[in-house]
Amino acid sequence: MRPLTFARHSLLIVLLLALTACSSTPPPPTQPPLAADADAFALAQRLGKGVNLGNMLEAPNEGDWGLRVEAEDFPLIRAAGFAHVRVPIRWSAHAAAEAPYTIDPDFFSRIDWVVDQALANDLAVVLNVHHYDEMYADPTVHDDRFVAIWTQIAERYKDRPAEVLFEFLNEPNGALGAARWNRIFAKTLAAVRATNPTRGIVVGPVEWNSFARLDELELPEDDTHLIVTFHYYLPFEFTHQGAEWAPGSDAWLGRTWSGEGLDASDVDAHFDQAAKWAADHHRPLYLGEFGAYSKADMDSRARWTAYVARAAESRGMAWAYWEFASGFGVYDPAAKAWREPLLKALFPPTP
Ligand code: BGC
């Protein structure tokens, strides 16, 4: 070895050692693979802590809302400590309007790539149907198309490992009430189970996946691969202050969240209610979305995020933060840096 090369090597080693010493969180250990027929509790445990790749593939077209899924996202997300990604997808904008409602092959290939990237980076992946707005508005007309979309997704991913999960529909709302949602869910489940008998399937109640509507969800007793989800954004006037899509929300600007008194006891009461439902029905729970929009002050956002994440963890629930790199983002794509107060709220440093 020439002296100069040796000097360079030594410098590199010193730098690497210094970097390792500075980094507060060690890289997460690799997850052991799930058994092919892992039950819902094992699947929920594997999901653990995750993040939503929001505002990417659920835009009318990827990129329309300023973000695309990038290969570099996955190693970054894994290294931060997340164990899965939830991927909101607007399949309805990429499937034919007429039977057999064929999904655009190029779009399907793009989702294949997302699944490949997640798995290659040791991240489990939840694929959902997001923003099927026509279905929320008029479910009677869209039943068949919805089942056909899921039949195609199920066929496509039937040989994928158990780390790939399906979530049938984000936040049923509008004209999609509990009775109709239960019927459509049962029909879709039967279609998907024909090709994916033990696939982890995520399902949530109506009213935007409200914990208060869990009681109305009808699930088949003998299906032990169902994870139940709910979303949490309360108090809405805090988490959605100034949100362009929430009418009147400018009036809420400046609202803070203290993490004490009623602020805290409301969260506790809501999570206790959800946890009681889960215990009574022997189902694992997955908090698939929670977050506070960027217009709230950062201290309040971090307090709320930490409190809600701990509320879920302490009751044995898996969670996915809403979302990675957009208006709620835990990551700042322009600065290419994590928003430390939010990341620390999700993963508190160990003393
Ligand atoms: C919606 C997003 C919205 C978020 C918070 C999600 O389910 O798809 O568009 O930003 O909830 O409101």
Short mmCIF file of C-alpha atoms and ligand atoms in Angstrom, two decimals:
data_model
loop_
_atom_site.label_atom_id
_atom_site.label_comp_id
_atom_site.label_asym_id
_atom_site.label_seq_id
_atom_site.Cartn_x
_atom_site.Cartn_y
_atom_site.Cartn_z
CA MET A 1 0.00 0.00 0.00
CA ARG A 2 1.44 3.41 -0.94
CA PRO A 3 1.70 5.91 1.97
CA LEU A 4 -0.82 8.31 0.38
CA THR A 5 -3.41 5.54 -0.07
CA PHE A 6 -2.78 4.41 3.49
CA ALA A 7 -3.30 7.95 4.75
CA ARG A 8 -6.56 8.21 2.81
CA HIS A 9 -7.77 4.91 4.22
CA SER A 10 -6.98 5.97 7.76
CA LEU A 11 -8.82 9.23 7.24
CA LEU A 12 -11.84 7.35 5.91
CA ILE A 13 -11.85 4.99 8.89
CA VAL A 14 -11.58 7.89 11.36
CA LEU A 15 -14.45 9.68 9.58
CA LEU A 16 -16.62 6.56 9.62
CA LEU A 17 -15.94 5.99 13.31
CA ALA A 18 -16.78 9.63 14.06
CA LEU A 19 -20.02 9.36 12.10
CA THR A 20 -21.03 6.18 13.90
CA ALA A 21 -20.30 7.79 17.26
CA CYS A 22 -22.43 10.85 16.38
CA SER A 23 -25.50 9.05 15.07
CA SER A 24 -27.99 8.71 17.93
CA THR A 25 -29.97 5.77 16.53
CA PRO A 26 -28.27 2.57 15.40
CA PRO A 27 -29.49 1.10 12.09
CA PRO A 28 -32.61 -1.01 12.63
CA PRO A 29 -32.06 -4.77 12.67
CA THR A 30 -33.24 -6.74 9.65
CA GLN A 31 -36.69 -8.24 10.16
CA PRO A 32 -37.06 -12.02 10.00
CA PRO A 33 -39.35 -13.06 7.12
CA LEU A 34 -42.99 -13.69 7.98
CA ALA A 35 -44.48 -17.16 7.62
CA ALA A 36 -46.56 -17.33 4.44
CA ASP A 37 -49.72 -17.84 6.50
CA ALA A 38 -48.86 -15.41 9.34
CA ASP A 39 -52.05 -14.42 11.16
CA ALA A 40 -53.34 -10.89 11.59
CA PHE A 41 -51.59 -10.39 14.94
CA ALA A 42 -48.20 -11.43 13.54
CA LEU A 43 -48.80 -9.23 10.49
CA ALA A 44 -49.73 -6.20 12.58
CA GLN A 45 -46.66 -6.72 14.72
CA ARG A 46 -44.52 -6.84 11.59
CA LEU A 47 -46.08 -3.59 10.34
CA GLY A 48 -45.04 -1.90 13.58
CA LYS A 49 -44.19 1.71 12.79
CA GLY A 50 -44.65 2.98 9.27
CA VAL A 51 -45.11 6.01 7.09
CA ASN A 52 -47.53 6.87 4.30
CA LEU A 53 -46.07 7.66 0.88
CA GLY A 54 -48.79 10.31 0.61
CA ASN A 55 -49.56 12.71 -2.26
CA MET A 56 -47.72 10.56 -4.79
CA LEU A 57 -49.65 7.69 -6.34
CA GLU A 58 -53.07 8.86 -5.15
CA ALA A 59 -52.80 12.08 -7.15
CA PRO A 60 -54.80 11.83 -10.39
CA ASN A 61 -51.43 11.07 -12.00
CA GLU A 62 -48.19 10.54 -10.10
CA GLY A 63 -46.36 13.89 -9.99
CA ASP A 64 -49.52 16.02 -10.26
CA TRP A 65 -49.20 16.94 -6.58
CA GLY A 66 -45.49 17.70 -6.82
CA LEU A 67 -44.10 14.38 -5.62
CA ARG A 68 -43.08 11.07 -7.14
CA VAL A 69 -41.93 7.90 -5.43
CA GLU A 70 -38.14 7.87 -5.67
CA ALA A 71 -35.80 4.89 -5.24
CA GLU A 72 -33.83 6.84 -2.64
CA ASP A 73 -36.91 7.17 -0.38
CA PHE A 74 -36.90 3.52 0.65
CA PRO A 75 -33.42 3.14 2.20
CA LEU A 76 -33.91 6.51 3.89
CA ILE A 77 -37.23 5.47 5.41
CA ARG A 78 -35.85 2.14 6.57
CA ALA A 79 -32.72 3.69 8.08
CA ALA A 80 -34.87 6.14 10.08
CA GLY A 81 -36.47 3.13 11.78
CA PHE A 82 -39.75 2.64 9.93
CA ALA A 83 -40.77 -0.98 9.32
CA HIS A 84 -43.35 -0.47 6.58
CA VAL A 85 -44.77 1.93 4.03
CA ARG A 86 -48.46 2.44 3.38
CA VAL A 87 -48.95 3.32 -0.27
CA PRO A 88 -52.10 5.30 -1.15
CA ILE A 89 -53.01 4.57 -4.79
CA ARG A 90 -55.73 6.02 -7.01
CA TRP A 91 -56.35 2.82 -9.02
CA SER A 92 -59.71 4.16 -10.17
CA ALA A 93 -57.92 6.72 -12.37
CA HIS A 94 -55.92 3.94 -14.07
CA ALA A 95 -58.62 1.36 -14.80
CA ALA A 96 -60.97 1.24 -17.77
CA ALA A 97 -64.46 2.67 -17.23
CA GLU A 98 -66.14 -0.37 -18.82
CA ALA A 99 -66.05 -4.07 -17.89
CA PRO A 100 -63.68 -5.87 -17.45
CA TYR A 101 -62.23 -2.61 -16.03
CA THR A 102 -58.67 -3.47 -17.06
CA ILE A 103 -55.93 -1.74 -15.09
CA ASP A 104 -53.43 0.15 -17.25
CA PRO A 105 -50.38 -2.17 -17.66
CA ASP A 106 -47.87 0.67 -17.35
CA PHE A 107 -49.41 1.80 -14.09
CA PHE A 108 -49.36 -1.78 -12.80
CA SER A 109 -45.63 -2.02 -13.65
CA ARG A 110 -45.02 1.17 -11.73
CA ILE A 111 -46.69 -0.34 -8.64
CA ASP A 112 -44.65 -3.56 -9.12
CA TRP A 113 -41.56 -1.37 -8.89
CA VAL A 114 -42.80 0.27 -5.68
CA VAL A 115 -43.45 -3.15 -4.12
CA ASP A 116 -40.00 -4.39 -5.24
CA GLN A 117 -38.28 -1.35 -3.78
CA ALA A 118 -40.07 -1.67 -0.44
CA LEU A 119 -39.32 -5.39 -0.08
CA ALA A 120 -35.70 -4.99 -1.19
CA ASN A 121 -35.32 -2.44 1.61
CA ASP A 122 -36.83 -4.67 4.29
CA LEU A 123 -40.06 -2.65 4.40
CA ALA A 124 -43.45 -4.33 4.51
CA VAL A 125 -45.94 -2.61 2.21
CA VAL A 126 -49.66 -1.86 2.47
CA LEU A 127 -51.29 -1.22 -0.91
CA ASN A 128 -54.64 0.52 -0.77
CA VAL A 129 -57.37 1.95 -2.97
CA HIS A 130 -57.36 5.69 -2.23
CA HIS A 131 -59.58 8.53 -3.42
CA TYR A 132 -62.10 6.42 -5.29
CA ASP A 133 -64.26 9.55 -5.11
CA GLU A 134 -66.91 8.34 -7.57
CA MET A 135 -67.53 5.35 -5.35
CA TYR A 136 -68.03 7.40 -2.19
CA ALA A 137 -70.50 9.54 -4.14
CA ASP A 138 -72.44 6.71 -5.81
CA PRO A 139 -71.47 3.26 -4.51
CA THR A 140 -74.29 1.40 -6.31
CA VAL A 141 -72.75 2.17 -9.69
CA HIS A 142 -69.22 1.25 -8.67
CA ASP A 143 -69.54 -2.09 -6.81
CA ASP A 144 -68.58 -4.24 -9.77
CA ARG A 145 -65.72 -2.05 -10.87
CA PHE A 146 -64.34 -2.01 -7.32
CA VAL A 147 -64.43 -5.81 -7.08
CA ALA A 148 -62.86 -6.10 -10.56
CA ILE A 149 -60.03 -3.75 -9.60
CA TRP A 150 -59.27 -5.82 -6.50
CA THR A 151 -59.53 -9.10 -8.41
CA GLN A 152 -56.77 -7.87 -10.74
CA ILE A 153 -54.56 -6.56 -7.93
CA ALA A 154 -55.00 -9.83 -6.02
CA GLU A 155 -54.09 -11.93 -9.07
CA ARG A 156 -51.04 -9.80 -9.78
CA TYR A 157 -49.58 -10.02 -6.26
CA LYS A 158 -50.75 -13.46 -5.17
CA ASP A 159 -47.21 -14.88 -5.14
CA ARG A 160 -45.71 -12.00 -3.20
CA PRO A 161 -44.60 -12.63 0.40
CA ALA A 162 -46.83 -11.98 3.39
CA GLU A 163 -45.07 -8.62 3.84
CA VAL A 164 -47.36 -7.28 1.08
CA LEU A 165 -50.78 -6.39 2.50
CA PHE A 166 -53.96 -5.15 0.84
CA GLU A 167 -56.19 -2.39 2.23
CA PHE A 168 -59.45 -2.41 0.33
CA LEU A 169 -60.58 1.21 0.67
CA ASN A 170 -59.27 4.32 2.32
CA GLU A 171 -61.80 6.18 4.47
CA PRO A 172 -65.23 5.06 3.22
CA ASN A 173 -67.45 8.14 3.45
CA GLY A 174 -70.28 10.03 1.79
CA ALA A 175 -73.01 7.77 0.42
CA LEU A 176 -71.00 4.71 1.38
CA GLY A 177 -72.70 3.91 4.69
CA ALA A 178 -72.00 0.96 6.99
CA ALA A 179 -74.57 -1.49 5.56
CA ARG A 180 -73.42 -0.99 1.98
CA TRP A 181 -69.73 -0.98 2.92
CA ASN A 182 -70.15 -4.28 4.80
CA ARG A 183 -71.78 -5.83 1.71
CA ILE A 184 -69.10 -4.57 -0.68
CA PHE A 185 -66.35 -5.63 1.69
CA ALA A 186 -67.75 -9.20 1.90
CA LYS A 187 -68.01 -9.42 -1.89
CA THR A 188 -64.47 -8.12 -2.43
CA LEU A 189 -63.07 -10.36 0.28
CA ALA A 190 -64.56 -13.44 -1.39
CA ALA A 191 -62.99 -12.42 -4.73
CA VAL A 192 -59.56 -11.74 -3.21
CA ARG A 193 -59.55 -14.87 -1.04
CA ALA A 194 -59.90 -17.02 -4.19
CA THR A 195 -56.29 -16.19 -5.07
CA ASN A 196 -54.88 -14.98 -1.73
CA PRO A 197 -56.27 -17.28 0.97
CA THR A 198 -54.02 -15.95 3.76
CA ARG A 199 -53.05 -12.47 2.57
CA GLY A 200 -53.16 -9.78 5.27
CA ILE A 201 -56.12 -7.55 4.55
CA VAL A 202 -56.70 -4.20 6.21
CA VAL A 203 -60.25 -2.92 6.65
CA GLY A 204 -61.67 0.08 8.44
CA PRO A 205 -65.05 1.54 9.35
CA VAL A 206 -67.10 4.23 7.60
CA GLU A 207 -67.01 7.96 8.33
CA TRP A 208 -63.42 8.28 7.15
CA ASN A 209 -62.24 5.28 9.19
CA SER A 210 -63.57 6.71 12.44
CA PHE A 211 -62.91 4.76 15.65
CA ALA A 212 -66.44 5.72 16.72
CA ARG A 213 -67.89 3.55 13.93
CA LEU A 214 -65.88 0.36 14.60
CA ASP A 215 -69.00 -1.27 16.08
CA GLU A 216 -70.70 -1.27 12.70
CA LEU A 217 -68.00 -3.24 10.93
CA GLU A 218 -69.08 -6.79 10.07
CA LEU A 219 -66.18 -9.20 9.68
CA PRO A 220 -66.25 -12.94 9.05
CA GLU A 221 -65.39 -14.75 12.31
CA ASP A 222 -63.31 -17.42 10.59
CA ASP A 223 -60.98 -15.07 8.69
CA THR A 224 -57.92 -14.69 10.91
CA HIS A 225 -55.95 -12.51 8.48
CA LEU A 226 -57.87 -9.27 8.88
CA ILE A 227 -56.29 -6.20 10.48
CA VAL A 228 -58.68 -3.43 11.45
CA THR A 229 -57.67 0.15 10.80
CA PHE A 230 -58.77 3.60 11.93
CA HIS A 231 -57.45 7.11 11.30
CA TYR A 232 -56.97 9.81 13.89
CA TYR A 233 -56.88 13.57 13.31
CA LEU A 234 -58.60 14.95 16.43
CA PRO A 235 -59.04 17.70 17.36
CA PHE A 236 -59.59 18.33 13.64
CA GLU A 237 -59.45 22.11 14.20
CA PHE A 238 -55.89 21.65 15.40
CA THR A 239 -54.58 19.04 12.92
CA HIS A 240 -56.28 20.59 9.88
CA GLN A 241 -55.84 24.29 10.60
CA GLY A 242 -55.27 26.14 7.34
CA ALA A 243 -55.69 22.96 5.27
CA GLU A 244 -56.75 24.07 1.79
CA TRP A 245 -59.16 21.12 1.42
CA ALA A 246 -60.92 21.68 4.76
CA PRO A 247 -63.53 24.45 4.33
CA GLY A 248 -63.33 27.20 6.95
CA SER A 249 -60.03 25.92 8.32
CA ASP A 250 -58.29 29.30 8.11
CA ALA A 251 -60.37 30.32 11.13
CA TRP A 252 -58.53 27.65 13.15
CA LEU A 253 -55.04 29.01 12.44
CA GLY A 254 -53.04 29.56 15.61
CA ARG A 255 -54.67 26.75 17.55
CA THR A 256 -52.12 24.96 19.71
CA TRP A 257 -52.07 21.56 21.41
CA SER A 258 -50.76 21.38 24.95
CA GLY A 259 -50.63 17.65 25.58
CA GLU A 260 -52.29 18.25 28.97
CA GLY A 261 -55.75 18.33 30.49
CA LEU A 262 -58.61 17.78 28.06
CA ASP A 263 -56.23 17.66 25.09
CA ALA A 264 -54.61 14.53 26.48
CA SER A 265 -57.63 12.93 28.14
CA ASP A 266 -59.65 13.08 24.90
CA VAL A 267 -56.96 11.14 23.03
CA ASP A 268 -56.78 8.60 25.86
CA ALA A 269 -60.55 8.12 25.88
CA HIS A 270 -60.70 7.64 22.11
CA PHE A 271 -57.82 5.16 22.06
CA ASP A 272 -59.29 3.27 25.02
CA GLN A 273 -62.56 2.96 23.14
CA ALA A 274 -60.80 1.61 20.05
CA ALA A 275 -58.67 -0.78 22.11
CA LYS A 276 -61.76 -2.10 23.92
CA TRP A 277 -63.44 -2.84 20.60
CA ALA A 278 -60.30 -4.68 19.44
CA ALA A 279 -60.10 -6.77 22.61
CA ASP A 280 -63.81 -7.64 22.49
CA HIS A 281 -63.55 -8.68 18.83
CA HIS A 282 -60.08 -10.30 18.95
CA ARG A 283 -58.69 -8.19 16.11
CA PRO A 284 -55.38 -6.30 15.92
CA LEU A 285 -55.62 -2.56 15.27
CA TYR A 286 -53.63 -0.43 12.86
CA LEU A 287 -53.65 3.35 13.11
CA GLY A 288 -53.14 3.83 9.37
CA GLU A 289 -53.06 7.65 9.36
CA PHE A 290 -52.39 10.39 11.90
CA GLY A 291 -50.62 13.71 11.54
CA ALA A 292 -50.93 17.46 11.97
CA TYR A 293 -50.66 19.81 8.98
CA SER A 294 -47.68 22.11 8.49
CA LYS A 295 -49.67 25.26 9.28
CA ALA A 296 -49.79 24.43 13.00
CA ASP A 297 -46.80 25.41 15.13
CA MET A 298 -44.04 22.81 15.19
CA ASP A 299 -43.94 22.41 18.99
CA SER A 300 -47.65 21.57 19.11
CA ARG A 301 -47.34 19.25 16.11
CA ALA A 302 -44.46 17.36 17.72
CA ARG A 303 -46.30 17.11 21.08
CA TRP A 304 -49.47 15.82 19.39
CA THR A 305 -47.59 13.39 17.16
CA ALA A 306 -45.63 11.95 20.08
CA TYR A 307 -48.74 11.67 22.25
CA VAL A 308 -50.80 9.91 19.57
CA ALA A 309 -47.98 7.56 18.56
CA ARG A 310 -47.46 6.53 22.23
CA ALA A 311 -51.24 6.18 22.68
CA ALA A 312 -51.22 3.63 19.84
CA GLU A 313 -48.03 1.83 20.88
CA SER A 314 -49.03 1.49 24.53
CA ARG A 315 -52.25 -0.23 23.42
CA GLY A 316 -50.41 -2.61 21.09
CA MET A 317 -51.45 -0.92 17.83
CA ALA A 318 -49.31 -0.66 14.70
CA TRP A 319 -49.21 2.82 13.14
CA ALA A 320 -48.36 4.75 9.96
CA TYR A 321 -47.69 8.48 10.11
CA TRP A 322 -49.44 10.69 7.52
CA GLU A 323 -47.16 11.38 5.64
CA PHE A 324 -43.59 11.22 4.31
CA ALA A 325 -42.72 14.33 2.29
CA SER A 326 -45.69 16.60 1.63
CA GLY A 327 -47.83 18.99 3.72
CA PHE A 328 -47.64 16.86 6.89
CA GLY A 329 -44.17 15.61 5.94
CA VAL A 330 -41.81 14.13 8.48
CA TYR A 331 -39.21 14.59 5.73
CA ASP A 332 -38.35 17.80 3.87
CA PRO A 333 -37.64 16.82 0.25
CA ALA A 334 -36.28 20.28 -0.68
CA ALA A 335 -33.72 20.25 2.12
CA LYS A 336 -33.29 16.47 1.79
CA ALA A 337 -33.52 16.25 5.58
CA TRP A 338 -35.82 14.80 8.21
CA ARG A 339 -37.87 17.28 10.19
CA GLU A 340 -36.17 16.39 13.43
CA PRO A 341 -38.95 17.42 15.87
CA LEU A 342 -41.42 15.17 14.05
CA LEU A 343 -38.99 12.29 13.57
CA LYS A 344 -38.10 12.47 17.28
CA ALA A 345 -41.79 12.52 18.16
CA LEU A 346 -42.21 9.28 16.21
CA PHE A 347 -38.98 7.69 17.45
CA PRO A 348 -38.11 9.21 20.82
CA PRO A 349 -34.39 8.93 21.51
CA THR A 350 -33.65 6.25 24.07
CA PRO A 351 -32.11 7.78 27.20
C1 BGC B 1 -56.35 12.04 2.46
C2 BGC B 1 -55.40 13.18 2.24
C3 BGC B 1 -55.44 14.13 3.40
C4 BGC B 1 -55.29 13.38 4.69
C5 BGC B 1 -55.50 14.31 5.84
C6 BGC B 1 -56.00 11.37 3.71
O1 BGC B 1 -56.72 10.21 3.86
O2 BGC B 1 -56.24 11.15 1.42
O3 BGC B 1 -55.70 13.84 1.05
O4 BGC B 1 -54.36 15.01 3.29
O5 BGC B 1 -56.18 12.29 4.77
O6 BGC B 1 -56.67 15.03 5.66
#
